[in-house]
Amino acid sequence: MRFRDKVVVVTGAAGGIGTAIAGRFASEGARVVVSDVKAEGVEETAAGIRSAGGKARGVAADIGTAAGCRGLIAEVLAAEGRIDVLCNNAGINRRGALLALSDEDWDLSFAVNLDAMFHLCRAALPAMIAAGGGAIVNTASQWGLHPAPGHIAYNVTKAAVASFTQNLARDYAPQKIRVNAVCPGEIHTPMLEAGVKRSGRTIADLDRMVPLGRIGRPDEVAALVAFLASDEAAFMCGSLVEITGAQAVA
């Protein structure tokens, strides 16, 4: 129960890794605020946590806009009084090399994957500082550190997330704000399944590419996120932690 009665905000929590993160924090006693642009998915995740005995409520928000980010944090602070952990997990993957992308693909990738972190952190940091500290865990990607072909918008935004994480950590560590990022490789999520279908490959094909013999699971990423947010990682700040099963980028 490392997070008993702590307030944890998880974005992109209507499925995949975000749902697993929210469930993991709730299982360790947190009061979880589940957020996503998909209102139905938000309530489904929150209801699942409550049915398992955890504490959760959903707040649908479009964090692709500055107003949506500010509104989410303001609503959480008004209802809960504080934010102990902020998990910036929401992300999109608009696939294609540069000439295959539209202006909308590029702009939306930055709005959701990077700009949202800027606005959410800027809104949450004053309350965290006033409370004497807090933890921020961002979801970057292995591809932000080692680019995969044909995903320039995703790769570039995730590389920026990695840099944002390290910069934020350096600036606010003196205020006891710990900022770290997880950098997953291939994880079995709805986003990955959609990409596999488009490519004509199978999950088994991906499994064979991983030295450990399989791709990762959302709950494994969630366990790492919870560790980074916990007091057990008290000296980790500015870290970019890969979770890949030793797979190199294909």
PDB file of N, CA and C in Angstrom, residues 5 44 154 187 197 207 225:
ATOM      1  N   ASP A   5      -4.122   6.576   0.181  1.00  0.00           N
ATOM      2  CA  ASP A   5      -4.765   7.890   0.253  1.00  0.00           C
ATOM      3  C   ASP A   5      -4.032   8.989  -0.514  1.00  0.00           C
ATOM      4  N   GLU A  44     -15.542   3.432 -17.738  1.00  0.00           N
ATOM      5  CA  GLU A  44     -15.342   1.981 -17.684  1.00  0.00           C
ATOM      6  C   GLU A  44     -14.128   1.630 -16.830  1.00  0.00           C
ATOM      7  N   TYR A 154       5.806  10.470 -34.244  1.00  0.00           N
ATOM      8  CA  TYR A 154       5.827   9.793 -32.941  1.00  0.00           C
ATOM      9  C   TYR A 154       7.228   9.823 -32.343  1.00  0.00           C
ATOM     10  N   ILE A 187       4.623  -3.160 -26.550  1.00  0.00           N
ATOM     11  CA  ILE A 187       3.731  -3.560 -25.474  1.00  0.00           C
ATOM     12  C   ILE A 187       2.374  -3.919 -26.080  1.00  0.00           C
ATOM     13  N   LYS A 197      -2.232  -5.141 -37.426  1.00  0.00           N
ATOM     14  CA  LYS A 197      -3.209  -5.469 -38.463  1.00  0.00           C
ATOM     15  C   LYS A 197      -2.887  -4.751 -39.770  1.00  0.00           C
ATOM     16  N   ASP A 207       6.606 -11.265 -31.108  1.00  0.00           N
ATOM     17  CA  ASP A 207       7.196 -12.036 -30.005  1.00  0.00           C
ATOM     18  C   ASP A 207       8.571 -12.581 -30.395  1.00  0.00           C
ATOM     19  N   VAL A 225       6.054   2.164 -13.545  1.00  0.00           N
ATOM     20  CA  VAL A 225       5.564   3.512 -13.251  1.00  0.00           C
ATOM     21  C   VAL A 225       5.330   3.673 -11.755  1.00  0.00           C
TER      22      VAL A 225
END
